[in-house]
Amino acid sequence: MTVPTPSSHNPDPSHPSAPPAGPGDRPGTAASAPPPAPPHVVSAGYGGEGWPLVRRELRDAAVCAVAVAVVGVLLGILWLWLAPRVPLYTDGKVVLPARPEGEEAIGAEGVFGLLGLVLGVVTGIAVFLLRTKGGVGLVVGLGVGGLLGSVLGWRTGIWLGPETNLSVAAQAAGKGATFDAPLDLHAYGLLLVWPFAAVLVHLLVTAVFGPRDDAPGAVVAAPQHWKS
């Protein structure tokens, strides 16, 4: 009687056999395990906040625009104070420039442009000092507020300045008298000096002195060590 011999593939049925070695495994070493998959990272940047971030930026833009525009009243007062006067002469019938070769009108517009430049630099730095983190809303508010402030300063200077109706001013001055011409602005491009200066200065100051935060959502992968 022949005694059955155990199978060479599974000498002990109670213990499962080890998986066959792959072609890339070396004898006497464990199989190399693949690196664990990196965890899923959700960016905490602008896309992750959604509507609350938009509302905050709109609020910052509105507050900044109103605060900067109010400074336009100061622009109008300074323009009225520093701008050279344009003298006019009346003989009782017509109004003529007292000095046709004078450059007071050009000087008045130049003073307006310089004041807009100074206020643009001041407001740009002031907004950065109040909110060092910056933001799109602050930049938009500076641009809109600077433009509104320039228009407000222009109209304030004219309103507080000499009489804009030349007939009324000539009658009040009398025949053969001279009087000051009203302030006016013919180069409307000067209204953009303030907003451009404010936005540019704010961006430069923020880039140089602003906080250095890491980019949101950035992930630095750790080096993987393969087991041999």
mmCIF file with all atom_site columns, C-alpha atoms in Angstrom:
data_model
loop_
_atom_site.group_PDB
_atom_site.id
_atom_site.type_symbol
_atom_site.label_atom_id
_atom_site.label_alt_id
_atom_site.label_comp_id
_atom_site.label_asym_id
_atom_site.label_entity_id
_atom_site.label_seq_id
_atom_site.pdbx_PDB_ins_code
_atom_site.Cartn_x
_atom_site.Cartn_y
_atom_site.Cartn_z
_atom_site.occupancy
_atom_site.B_iso_or_equiv
_atom_site.pdbx_formal_charge
_atom_site.auth_seq_id
_atom_site.auth_comp_id
_atom_site.auth_asym_id
_atom_site.auth_atom_id
_atom_site.pdbx_PDB_model_num
ATOM 1   C CA . MET A 1 1   ? 0.000   0.000   0.000   1.00 0.00 ? 1   MET A CA 1
ATOM 2   C CA . THR A 1 2   ? 1.418   3.337   -1.113  1.00 0.00 ? 2   THR A CA 1
ATOM 3   C CA . VAL A 1 3   ? 1.434   6.228   1.415   1.00 0.00 ? 3   VAL A CA 1
ATOM 4   C CA . PRO A 1 4   ? 0.411   9.531   -0.267  1.00 0.00 ? 4   PRO A CA 1
ATOM 5   C CA . THR A 1 5   ? 3.093   12.197  -0.057  1.00 0.00 ? 5   THR A CA 1
ATOM 6   C CA . PRO A 1 6   ? 2.148   15.842  0.674   1.00 0.00 ? 6   PRO A CA 1
ATOM 7   C CA . SER A 1 7   ? 2.095   18.280  -2.238  1.00 0.00 ? 7   SER A CA 1
ATOM 8   C CA . SER A 1 8   ? 5.263   20.248  -2.690  1.00 0.00 ? 8   SER A CA 1
ATOM 9   C CA . HIS A 1 9   ? 3.254   23.446  -3.332  1.00 0.00 ? 9   HIS A CA 1
ATOM 10  C CA . ASN A 1 10  ? 1.488   23.413  0.016   1.00 0.00 ? 10  ASN A CA 1
ATOM 11  C CA . PRO A 1 11  ? 3.278   21.287  2.566   1.00 0.00 ? 11  PRO A CA 1
ATOM 12  C CA . ASP A 1 12  ? 0.980   22.391  5.410   1.00 0.00 ? 12  ASP A CA 1
ATOM 13  C CA . PRO A 1 13  ? -2.652  23.057  4.468   1.00 0.00 ? 13  PRO A CA 1
ATOM 14  C CA . SER A 1 14  ? -3.257  25.007  7.686   1.00 0.00 ? 14  SER A CA 1
ATOM 15  C CA . HIS A 1 15  ? -0.693  27.703  6.702   1.00 0.00 ? 15  HIS A CA 1
ATOM 16  C CA . PRO A 1 16  ? -1.197  29.562  3.427   1.00 0.00 ? 16  PRO A CA 1
ATOM 17  C CA . SER A 1 17  ? 1.741   29.648  1.160   1.00 0.00 ? 17  SER A CA 1
ATOM 18  C CA . ALA A 1 18  ? 3.708   32.883  0.511   1.00 0.00 ? 18  ALA A CA 1
ATOM 19  C CA . PRO A 1 19  ? 3.053   34.656  -2.796  1.00 0.00 ? 19  PRO A CA 1
ATOM 20  C CA . PRO A 1 20  ? 5.450   33.784  -5.536  1.00 0.00 ? 20  PRO A CA 1
ATOM 21  C CA . ALA A 1 21  ? 8.355   36.135  -6.005  1.00 0.00 ? 21  ALA A CA 1
ATOM 22  C CA . GLY A 1 22  ? 7.995   38.622  -8.808  1.00 0.00 ? 22  GLY A CA 1
ATOM 23  C CA . PRO A 1 23  ? 10.533  39.063  -11.546 1.00 0.00 ? 23  PRO A CA 1
ATOM 24  C CA . GLY A 1 24  ? 11.857  42.273  -10.009 1.00 0.00 ? 24  GLY A CA 1
ATOM 25  C CA . ASP A 1 25  ? 12.388  40.866  -6.511  1.00 0.00 ? 25  ASP A CA 1
ATOM 26  C CA . ARG A 1 26  ? 15.807  39.778  -5.470  1.00 0.00 ? 26  ARG A CA 1
ATOM 27  C CA . PRO A 1 27  ? 16.238  36.579  -3.536  1.00 0.00 ? 27  PRO A CA 1
ATOM 28  C CA . GLY A 1 28  ? 16.558  37.103  0.197   1.00 0.00 ? 28  GLY A CA 1
ATOM 29  C CA . THR A 1 29  ? 14.964  40.568  0.255   1.00 0.00 ? 29  THR A CA 1
ATOM 30  C CA . ALA A 1 30  ? 11.426  41.797  0.903   1.00 0.00 ? 30  ALA A CA 1
ATOM 31  C CA . ALA A 1 31  ? 9.393   43.208  -1.956  1.00 0.00 ? 31  ALA A CA 1
ATOM 32  C CA . SER A 1 32  ? 9.678   46.989  -2.343  1.00 0.00 ? 32  SER A CA 1
ATOM 33  C CA . ALA A 1 33  ? 6.510   48.737  -1.167  1.00 0.00 ? 33  ALA A CA 1
ATOM 34  C CA . PRO A 1 34  ? 5.188   51.699  -3.195  1.00 0.00 ? 34  PRO A CA 1
ATOM 35  C CA . PRO A 1 35  ? 5.302   55.125  -1.469  1.00 0.00 ? 35  PRO A CA 1
ATOM 36  C CA . PRO A 1 36  ? 2.108   56.197  0.282   1.00 0.00 ? 36  PRO A CA 1
ATOM 37  C CA . ALA A 1 37  ? -0.109  58.522  -1.724  1.00 0.00 ? 37  ALA A CA 1
ATOM 38  C CA . PRO A 1 38  ? 0.161   62.168  -0.632  1.00 0.00 ? 38  PRO A CA 1
ATOM 39  C CA . PRO A 1 39  ? -2.853  63.409  1.310   1.00 0.00 ? 39  PRO A CA 1
ATOM 40  C CA . HIS A 1 40  ? -5.414  65.468  -0.516  1.00 0.00 ? 40  HIS A CA 1
ATOM 41  C CA . VAL A 1 41  ? -4.798  69.147  0.197   1.00 0.00 ? 41  VAL A CA 1
ATOM 42  C CA . VAL A 1 42  ? -7.491  71.770  -0.128  1.00 0.00 ? 42  VAL A CA 1
ATOM 43  C CA . SER A 1 43  ? -6.160  75.226  -0.931  1.00 0.00 ? 43  SER A CA 1
ATOM 44  C CA . ALA A 1 44  ? -7.020  77.920  1.588   1.00 0.00 ? 44  ALA A CA 1
ATOM 45  C CA . GLY A 1 45  ? -6.652  80.704  -0.968  1.00 0.00 ? 45  GLY A CA 1
ATOM 46  C CA . TYR A 1 46  ? -9.238  82.977  -2.559  1.00 0.00 ? 46  TYR A CA 1
ATOM 47  C CA . GLY A 1 47  ? -11.169 80.125  -4.096  1.00 0.00 ? 47  GLY A CA 1
ATOM 48  C CA . GLY A 1 48  ? -11.779 78.473  -0.756  1.00 0.00 ? 48  GLY A CA 1
ATOM 49  C CA . GLU A 1 49  ? -13.481 81.447  0.937   1.00 0.00 ? 49  GLU A CA 1
ATOM 50  C CA . GLY A 1 50  ? -16.005 82.304  -1.729  1.00 0.00 ? 50  GLY A CA 1
ATOM 51  C CA . TRP A 1 51  ? -18.636 84.920  -1.086  1.00 0.00 ? 51  TRP A CA 1
ATOM 52  C CA . PRO A 1 52  ? -17.360 86.121  2.343   1.00 0.00 ? 52  PRO A CA 1
ATOM 53  C CA . LEU A 1 53  ? -14.104 87.159  0.712   1.00 0.00 ? 53  LEU A CA 1
ATOM 54  C CA . VAL A 1 54  ? -15.929 89.017  -2.058  1.00 0.00 ? 54  VAL A CA 1
ATOM 55  C CA . ARG A 1 55  ? -18.026 90.885  0.475   1.00 0.00 ? 55  ARG A CA 1
ATOM 56  C CA . ARG A 1 56  ? -14.931 91.835  2.459   1.00 0.00 ? 56  ARG A CA 1
ATOM 57  C CA . GLU A 1 57  ? -13.173 93.132  -0.633  1.00 0.00 ? 57  GLU A CA 1
ATOM 58  C CA . LEU A 1 58  ? -16.245 95.141  -1.692  1.00 0.00 ? 58  LEU A CA 1
ATOM 59  C CA . ARG A 1 59  ? -16.531 96.597  1.794   1.00 0.00 ? 59  ARG A CA 1
ATOM 60  C CA . ASP A 1 60  ? -12.851 97.573  1.831   1.00 0.00 ? 60  ASP A CA 1
ATOM 61  C CA . ALA A 1 61  ? -13.181 99.141  -1.624  1.00 0.00 ? 61  ALA A CA 1
ATOM 62  C CA . ALA A 1 62  ? -16.227 101.200 -0.596  1.00 0.00 ? 62  ALA A CA 1
ATOM 63  C CA . VAL A 1 63  ? -14.725 102.411 2.695   1.00 0.00 ? 63  VAL A CA 1
ATOM 64  C CA . CYS A 1 64  ? -11.400 103.271 1.065   1.00 0.00 ? 64  CYS A CA 1
ATOM 65  C CA . ALA A 1 65  ? -13.057 105.096 -1.836  1.00 0.00 ? 65  ALA A CA 1
ATOM 66  C CA . VAL A 1 66  ? -15.214 107.243 0.444   1.00 0.00 ? 66  VAL A CA 1
ATOM 67  C CA . ALA A 1 67  ? -12.343 108.068 2.811   1.00 0.00 ? 67  ALA A CA 1
ATOM 68  C CA . VAL A 1 68  ? -10.024 109.068 -0.027  1.00 0.00 ? 68  VAL A CA 1
ATOM 69  C CA . ALA A 1 69  ? -12.692 111.033 -1.897  1.00 0.00 ? 69  ALA A CA 1
ATOM 70  C CA . VAL A 1 70  ? -13.405 113.194 1.148   1.00 0.00 ? 70  VAL A CA 1
ATOM 71  C CA . VAL A 1 71  ? -9.795  114.410 1.009   1.00 0.00 ? 71  VAL A CA 1
ATOM 72  C CA . GLY A 1 72  ? -10.755 116.058 -2.292  1.00 0.00 ? 72  GLY A CA 1
ATOM 73  C CA . VAL A 1 73  ? -12.156 118.969 -0.304  1.00 0.00 ? 73  VAL A CA 1
ATOM 74  C CA . LEU A 1 74  ? -8.627  119.635 0.948   1.00 0.00 ? 74  LEU A CA 1
ATOM 75  C CA . LEU A 1 75  ? -7.392  119.527 -2.638  1.00 0.00 ? 75  LEU A CA 1
ATOM 76  C CA . GLY A 1 76  ? -9.878  122.221 -3.632  1.00 0.00 ? 76  GLY A CA 1
ATOM 77  C CA . ILE A 1 77  ? -8.911  124.474 -0.718  1.00 0.00 ? 77  ILE A CA 1
ATOM 78  C CA . LEU A 1 78  ? -5.193  124.102 -1.375  1.00 0.00 ? 78  LEU A CA 1
ATOM 79  C CA . TRP A 1 79  ? -5.692  124.698 -5.089  1.00 0.00 ? 79  TRP A CA 1
ATOM 80  C CA . LEU A 1 80  ? -7.608  127.910 -4.381  1.00 0.00 ? 80  LEU A CA 1
ATOM 81  C CA . TRP A 1 81  ? -4.901  129.042 -1.974  1.00 0.00 ? 81  TRP A CA 1
ATOM 82  C CA . LEU A 1 82  ? -1.814  128.206 -4.059  1.00 0.00 ? 82  LEU A CA 1
ATOM 83  C CA . ALA A 1 83  ? -2.955  128.694 -7.642  1.00 0.00 ? 83  ALA A CA 1
ATOM 84  C CA . PRO A 1 84  ? -1.910  131.974 -9.268  1.00 0.00 ? 84  PRO A CA 1
ATOM 85  C CA . ARG A 1 85  ? -4.711  134.366 -10.144 1.00 0.00 ? 85  ARG A CA 1
ATOM 86  C CA . VAL A 1 86  ? -5.516  135.295 -13.744 1.00 0.00 ? 86  VAL A CA 1
ATOM 87  C CA . PRO A 1 87  ? -6.251  139.055 -13.877 1.00 0.00 ? 87  PRO A CA 1
ATOM 88  C CA . LEU A 1 88  ? -8.999  140.315 -16.185 1.00 0.00 ? 88  LEU A CA 1
ATOM 89  C CA . TYR A 1 89  ? -9.755  143.897 -17.292 1.00 0.00 ? 89  TYR A CA 1
ATOM 90  C CA . THR A 1 90  ? -13.140 145.357 -18.116 1.00 0.00 ? 90  THR A CA 1
ATOM 91  C CA . ASP A 1 91  ? -13.926 148.675 -19.794 1.00 0.00 ? 91  ASP A CA 1
ATOM 92  C CA . GLY A 1 92  ? -17.586 148.396 -18.943 1.00 0.00 ? 92  GLY A CA 1
ATOM 93  C CA . LYS A 1 93  ? -18.484 146.574 -22.163 1.00 0.00 ? 93  LYS A CA 1
ATOM 94  C CA . VAL A 1 94  ? -16.018 143.749 -22.756 1.00 0.00 ? 94  VAL A CA 1
ATOM 95  C CA . VAL A 1 95  ? -13.727 141.651 -20.585 1.00 0.00 ? 95  VAL A CA 1
ATOM 96  C CA . LEU A 1 96  ? -10.125 141.174 -21.668 1.00 0.00 ? 96  LEU A CA 1
ATOM 97  C CA . PRO A 1 97  ? -7.039  139.554 -20.103 1.00 0.00 ? 97  PRO A CA 1
ATOM 98  C CA . ALA A 1 98  ? -5.066  142.166 -18.220 1.00 0.00 ? 98  ALA A CA 1
ATOM 99  C CA . ARG A 1 99  ? -1.809  140.425 -19.209 1.00 0.00 ? 99  ARG A CA 1
ATOM 100 C CA . PRO A 1 100 ? -2.321  138.503 -22.460 1.00 0.00 ? 100 PRO A CA 1
ATOM 101 C CA . GLU A 1 101 ? 1.201   137.118 -22.293 1.00 0.00 ? 101 GLU A CA 1
ATOM 102 C CA . GLY A 1 102 ? 0.795   135.879 -18.739 1.00 0.00 ? 102 GLY A CA 1
ATOM 103 C CA . GLU A 1 103 ? 0.985   132.189 -17.883 1.00 0.00 ? 103 GLU A CA 1
ATOM 104 C CA . GLU A 1 104 ? -1.127  132.243 -14.756 1.00 0.00 ? 104 GLU A CA 1
ATOM 105 C CA . ALA A 1 105 ? -3.763  129.932 -16.289 1.00 0.00 ? 105 ALA A CA 1
ATOM 106 C CA . ILE A 1 106 ? -1.154  127.280 -17.074 1.00 0.00 ? 106 ILE A CA 1
ATOM 107 C CA . GLY A 1 107 ? 0.336   127.755 -13.614 1.00 0.00 ? 107 GLY A CA 1
ATOM 108 C CA . ALA A 1 108 ? -3.042  127.147 -11.973 1.00 0.00 ? 108 ALA A CA 1
ATOM 109 C CA . GLU A 1 109 ? -3.442  123.837 -13.793 1.00 0.00 ? 109 GLU A CA 1
ATOM 110 C CA . GLY A 1 110 ? 0.117   122.878 -12.930 1.00 0.00 ? 110 GLY A CA 1
ATOM 111 C CA . VAL A 1 111 ? -0.575  123.511 -9.245  1.00 0.00 ? 111 VAL A CA 1
ATOM 112 C CA . PHE A 1 112 ? -3.625  121.260 -9.462  1.00 0.00 ? 112 PHE A CA 1
ATOM 113 C CA . GLY A 1 113 ? -1.542  118.455 -10.987 1.00 0.00 ? 113 GLY A CA 1
ATOM 114 C CA . LEU A 1 114 ? 1.199   118.756 -8.357  1.00 0.00 ? 114 LEU A CA 1
ATOM 115 C CA . LEU A 1 115 ? -1.329  118.727 -5.524  1.00 0.00 ? 115 LEU A CA 1
ATOM 116 C CA . GLY A 1 116 ? -2.943  115.627 -7.009  1.00 0.00 ? 116 GLY A CA 1
ATOM 117 C CA . LEU A 1 117 ? 0.451   113.936 -7.159  1.00 0.00 ? 117 LEU A CA 1
ATOM 118 C CA . VAL A 1 118 ? 1.248   114.779 -3.532  1.00 0.00 ? 118 VAL A CA 1
ATOM 119 C CA . LEU A 1 119 ? -2.145  113.623 -2.290  1.00 0.00 ? 119 LEU A CA 1
ATOM 120 C CA . GLY A 1 120 ? -1.823  110.437 -4.320  1.00 0.00 ? 120 GLY A CA 1
ATOM 121 C CA . VAL A 1 121 ? 1.472   109.593 -2.630  1.00 0.00 ? 121 VAL A CA 1
ATOM 122 C CA . VAL A 1 122 ? 0.122   110.464 0.814   1.00 0.00 ? 122 VAL A CA 1
ATOM 123 C CA . THR A 1 123 ? -3.103  108.475 0.472   1.00 0.00 ? 123 THR A CA 1
ATOM 124 C CA . GLY A 1 124 ? -1.306  105.482 -1.025  1.00 0.00 ? 124 GLY A CA 1
ATOM 125 C CA . ILE A 1 125 ? 1.108   105.294 1.909   1.00 0.00 ? 125 ILE A CA 1
ATOM 126 C CA . ALA A 1 126 ? -1.634  106.017 4.456   1.00 0.00 ? 126 ALA A CA 1
ATOM 127 C CA . VAL A 1 127 ? -3.817  103.158 3.216   1.00 0.00 ? 127 VAL A CA 1
ATOM 128 C CA . PHE A 1 128 ? -0.841  100.796 3.369   1.00 0.00 ? 128 PHE A CA 1
ATOM 129 C CA . LEU A 1 129 ? -0.050  101.820 6.954   1.00 0.00 ? 129 LEU A CA 1
ATOM 130 C CA . LEU A 1 130 ? -3.662  101.241 7.973   1.00 0.00 ? 130 LEU A CA 1
ATOM 131 C CA . ARG A 1 131 ? -3.949  97.896  6.164   1.00 0.00 ? 131 ARG A CA 1
ATOM 132 C CA . THR A 1 132 ? -0.514  96.394  5.589   1.00 0.00 ? 132 THR A CA 1
ATOM 133 C CA . LYS A 1 133 ? -1.896  93.169  4.148   1.00 0.00 ? 133 LYS A CA 1
ATOM 134 C CA . GLY A 1 134 ? -3.279  95.026  1.143   1.00 0.00 ? 134 GLY A CA 1
ATOM 135 C CA . GLY A 1 135 ? -5.923  93.507  -1.087  1.00 0.00 ? 135 GLY A CA 1
ATOM 136 C CA . VAL A 1 136 ? -7.717  94.001  -4.347  1.00 0.00 ? 136 VAL A CA 1
ATOM 137 C CA . GLY A 1 137 ? -10.463 96.005  -2.668  1.00 0.00 ? 137 GLY A CA 1
ATOM 138 C CA . LEU A 1 138 ? -8.015  98.565  -1.315  1.00 0.00 ? 138 LEU A CA 1
ATOM 139 C CA . VAL A 1 139 ? -6.404  99.067  -4.728  1.00 0.00 ? 139 VAL A CA 1
ATOM 140 C CA . VAL A 1 140 ? -9.784  99.534  -6.398  1.00 0.00 ? 140 VAL A CA 1
ATOM 141 C CA . GLY A 1 141 ? -10.897 101.865 -3.624  1.00 0.00 ? 141 GLY A CA 1
ATOM 142 C CA . LEU A 1 142 ? -7.762  103.954 -4.002  1.00 0.00 ? 142 LEU A CA 1
ATOM 143 C CA . GLY A 1 143 ? -8.293  104.336 -7.731  1.00 0.00 ? 143 GLY A CA 1
ATOM 144 C CA . VAL A 1 144 ? -11.978 105.197 -7.494  1.00 0.00 ? 144 VAL A CA 1
ATOM 145 C CA . GLY A 1 145 ? -11.517 107.419 -4.447  1.00 0.00 ? 145 GLY A CA 1
ATOM 146 C CA . GLY A 1 146 ? -8.622  109.280 -6.044  1.00 0.00 ? 146 GLY A CA 1
ATOM 147 C CA . LEU A 1 147 ? -10.670 110.015 -9.153  1.00 0.00 ? 147 LEU A CA 1
ATOM 148 C CA . LEU A 1 148 ? -13.666 111.151 -7.117  1.00 0.00 ? 148 LEU A CA 1
ATOM 149 C CA . GLY A 1 149 ? -11.385 113.239 -4.913  1.00 0.00 ? 149 GLY A CA 1
ATOM 150 C CA . SER A 1 150 ? -9.891  114.971 -7.954  1.00 0.00 ? 150 SER A CA 1
ATOM 151 C CA . VAL A 1 151 ? -13.334 115.827 -9.309  1.00 0.00 ? 151 VAL A CA 1
ATOM 152 C CA . LEU A 1 152 ? -14.482 116.998 -5.875  1.00 0.00 ? 152 LEU A CA 1
ATOM 153 C CA . GLY A 1 153 ? -11.372 119.137 -5.432  1.00 0.00 ? 153 GLY A CA 1
ATOM 154 C CA . TRP A 1 154 ? -11.802 120.653 -8.886  1.00 0.00 ? 154 TRP A CA 1
ATOM 155 C CA . ARG A 1 155 ? -15.422 121.609 -8.242  1.00 0.00 ? 155 ARG A CA 1
ATOM 156 C CA . THR A 1 156 ? -14.667 122.785 -4.688  1.00 0.00 ? 156 THR A CA 1
ATOM 157 C CA . GLY A 1 157 ? -11.949 125.140 -5.901  1.00 0.00 ? 157 GLY A CA 1
ATOM 158 C CA . ILE A 1 158 ? -14.251 126.614 -8.519  1.00 0.00 ? 158 ILE A CA 1
ATOM 159 C CA . TRP A 1 159 ? -17.116 126.945 -6.040  1.00 0.00 ? 159 TRP A CA 1
ATOM 160 C CA . LEU A 1 160 ? -14.997 128.671 -3.382  1.00 0.00 ? 160 LEU A CA 1
ATOM 161 C CA . GLY A 1 161 ? -13.025 130.728 -5.881  1.00 0.00 ? 161 GLY A CA 1
ATOM 162 C CA . PRO A 1 162 ? -13.847 133.922 -7.777  1.00 0.00 ? 162 PRO A CA 1
ATOM 163 C CA . GLU A 1 163 ? -17.190 134.490 -9.455  1.00 0.00 ? 163 GLU A CA 1
ATOM 164 C CA . THR A 1 164 ? -17.670 132.212 -12.444 1.00 0.00 ? 164 THR A CA 1
ATOM 165 C CA . ASN A 1 165 ? -20.101 134.565 -14.212 1.00 0.00 ? 165 ASN A CA 1
ATOM 166 C CA . LEU A 1 166 ? -17.851 137.115 -15.910 1.00 0.00 ? 166 LEU A CA 1
ATOM 167 C CA . SER A 1 167 ? -20.672 139.591 -16.515 1.00 0.00 ? 167 SER A CA 1
ATOM 168 C CA . VAL A 1 168 ? -21.589 139.693 -12.853 1.00 0.00 ? 168 VAL A CA 1
ATOM 169 C CA . ALA A 1 169 ? -17.927 139.934 -11.831 1.00 0.00 ? 169 ALA A CA 1
ATOM 170 C CA . ALA A 1 170 ? -17.273 142.768 -14.319 1.00 0.00 ? 170 ALA A CA 1
ATOM 171 C CA . GLN A 1 171 ? -20.278 144.736 -13.118 1.00 0.00 ? 171 GLN A CA 1
ATOM 172 C CA . ALA A 1 172 ? -19.189 144.278 -9.517  1.00 0.00 ? 172 ALA A CA 1
ATOM 173 C CA . ALA A 1 173 ? -15.639 145.414 -10.325 1.00 0.00 ? 173 ALA A CA 1
ATOM 174 C CA . GLY A 1 174 ? -16.756 148.529 -12.232 1.00 0.00 ? 174 GLY A CA 1
ATOM 175 C CA . LYS A 1 175 ? -15.570 150.196 -15.412 1.00 0.00 ? 175 LYS A CA 1
ATOM 176 C CA . GLY A 1 176 ? -11.803 150.255 -15.935 1.00 0.00 ? 176 GLY A CA 1
ATOM 177 C CA . ALA A 1 177 ? -11.148 147.840 -13.063 1.00 0.00 ? 177 ALA A CA 1
ATOM 178 C CA . THR A 1 178 ? -9.378  144.487 -12.930 1.00 0.00 ? 178 THR A CA 1
ATOM 179 C CA . PHE A 1 179 ? -10.662 141.377 -11.216 1.00 0.00 ? 179 PHE A CA 1
ATOM 180 C CA . ASP A 1 180 ? -9.647  137.740 -10.852 1.00 0.00 ? 180 ASP A CA 1
ATOM 181 C CA . ALA A 1 181 ? -10.798 135.184 -13.374 1.00 0.00 ? 181 ALA A CA 1
ATOM 182 C CA . PRO A 1 182 ? -12.483 132.074 -11.994 1.00 0.00 ? 182 PRO A CA 1
ATOM 183 C CA . LEU A 1 183 ? -10.443 128.949 -11.492 1.00 0.00 ? 183 LEU A CA 1
ATOM 184 C CA . ASP A 1 184 ? -10.824 126.432 -14.259 1.00 0.00 ? 184 ASP A CA 1
ATOM 185 C CA . LEU A 1 185 ? -9.303  123.206 -15.491 1.00 0.00 ? 185 LEU A CA 1
ATOM 186 C CA . HIS A 1 186 ? -8.954  122.602 -19.212 1.00 0.00 ? 186 HIS A CA 1
ATOM 187 C CA . ALA A 1 187 ? -6.502  119.681 -19.089 1.00 0.00 ? 187 ALA A CA 1
ATOM 188 C CA . TYR A 1 188 ? -8.896  117.043 -17.785 1.00 0.00 ? 188 TYR A CA 1
ATOM 189 C CA . GLY A 1 189 ? -6.142  114.448 -17.826 1.00 0.00 ? 189 GLY A CA 1
ATOM 190 C CA . LEU A 1 190 ? -4.870  116.040 -14.611 1.00 0.00 ? 190 LEU A CA 1
ATOM 191 C CA . LEU A 1 191 ? -7.843  114.452 -12.838 1.00 0.00 ? 191 LEU A CA 1
ATOM 192 C CA . LEU A 1 192 ? -6.107  111.086 -13.256 1.00 0.00 ? 192 LEU A CA 1
ATOM 193 C CA . VAL A 1 193 ? -2.858  112.120 -11.554 1.00 0.00 ? 193 VAL A CA 1
ATOM 194 C CA . TRP A 1 194 ? -4.149  111.423 -8.045  1.00 0.00 ? 194 TRP A CA 1
ATOM 195 C CA . PRO A 1 195 ? -5.629  107.933 -8.657  1.00 0.00 ? 195 PRO A CA 1
ATOM 196 C CA . PHE A 1 196 ? -2.651  106.746 -10.714 1.00 0.00 ? 196 PHE A CA 1
ATOM 197 C CA . ALA A 1 197 ? -0.153  108.015 -8.135  1.00 0.00 ? 197 ALA A CA 1
ATOM 198 C CA . ALA A 1 198 ? -2.094  106.505 -5.230  1.00 0.00 ? 198 ALA A CA 1
ATOM 199 C CA . VAL A 1 199 ? -2.412  103.049 -6.813  1.00 0.00 ? 199 VAL A CA 1
ATOM 200 C CA . LEU A 1 200 ? 1.201   102.974 -7.993  1.00 0.00 ? 200 LEU A CA 1
ATOM 201 C CA . VAL A 1 201 ? 2.640   104.059 -4.639  1.00 0.00 ? 201 VAL A CA 1
ATOM 202 C CA . HIS A 1 202 ? 0.458   101.618 -2.731  1.00 0.00 ? 202 HIS A CA 1
ATOM 203 C CA . LEU A 1 203 ? 1.500   98.682  -4.929  1.00 0.00 ? 203 LEU A CA 1
ATOM 204 C CA . LEU A 1 204 ? 5.190   99.593  -4.658  1.00 0.00 ? 204 LEU A CA 1
ATOM 205 C CA . VAL A 1 205 ? 5.097   100.020 -0.888  1.00 0.00 ? 205 VAL A CA 1
ATOM 206 C CA . THR A 1 206 ? 3.158   96.776  -0.470  1.00 0.00 ? 206 THR A CA 1
ATOM 207 C CA . ALA A 1 207 ? 5.638   94.897  -2.657  1.00 0.00 ? 207 ALA A CA 1
ATOM 208 C CA . VAL A 1 208 ? 8.635   96.221  -0.699  1.00 0.00 ? 208 VAL A CA 1
ATOM 209 C CA . PHE A 1 209 ? 7.370   96.377  2.882   1.00 0.00 ? 209 PHE A CA 1
ATOM 210 C CA . GLY A 1 210 ? 4.318   94.096  2.835   1.00 0.00 ? 210 GLY A CA 1
ATOM 211 C CA . PRO A 1 211 ? 4.142   90.824  4.774   1.00 0.00 ? 211 PRO A CA 1
ATOM 212 C CA . ARG A 1 212 ? 5.750   87.767  3.177   1.00 0.00 ? 212 ARG A CA 1
ATOM 213 C CA . ASP A 1 213 ? 3.156   85.025  3.509   1.00 0.00 ? 213 ASP A CA 1
ATOM 214 C CA . ASP A 1 214 ? 3.602   81.628  1.925   1.00 0.00 ? 214 ASP A CA 1
ATOM 215 C CA . ALA A 1 215 ? 1.497   80.968  -1.102  1.00 0.00 ? 215 ALA A CA 1
ATOM 216 C CA . PRO A 1 216 ? -1.854  79.483  -0.030  1.00 0.00 ? 216 PRO A CA 1
ATOM 217 C CA . GLY A 1 217 ? -2.233  75.818  -0.783  1.00 0.00 ? 217 GLY A CA 1
ATOM 218 C CA . ALA A 1 218 ? 1.432   75.262  -1.485  1.00 0.00 ? 218 ALA A CA 1
ATOM 219 C CA . VAL A 1 219 ? 2.599   71.737  -0.570  1.00 0.00 ? 219 VAL A CA 1
ATOM 220 C CA . VAL A 1 220 ? 6.204   70.702  -0.322  1.00 0.00 ? 220 VAL A CA 1
ATOM 221 C CA . ALA A 1 221 ? 6.531   66.959  -0.860  1.00 0.00 ? 221 ALA A CA 1
ATOM 222 C CA . ALA A 1 222 ? 8.831   65.122  1.511   1.00 0.00 ? 222 ALA A CA 1
ATOM 223 C CA . PRO A 1 223 ? 11.579  63.051  -0.135  1.00 0.00 ? 223 PRO A CA 1
ATOM 224 C CA . GLN A 1 224 ? 10.613  59.425  -0.624  1.00 0.00 ? 224 GLN A CA 1
ATOM 225 C CA . HIS A 1 225 ? 13.040  56.705  0.387   1.00 0.00 ? 225 HIS A CA 1
ATOM 226 C CA . TRP A 1 226 ? 12.654  53.409  -1.419  1.00 0.00 ? 226 TRP A CA 1
ATOM 227 C CA . LYS A 1 227 ? 13.283  50.309  0.545   1.00 0.00 ? 227 LYS A CA 1
ATOM 228 C CA . SER A 1 228 ? 15.652  47.844  -0.994  1.00 0.00 ? 228 SER A CA 1
#
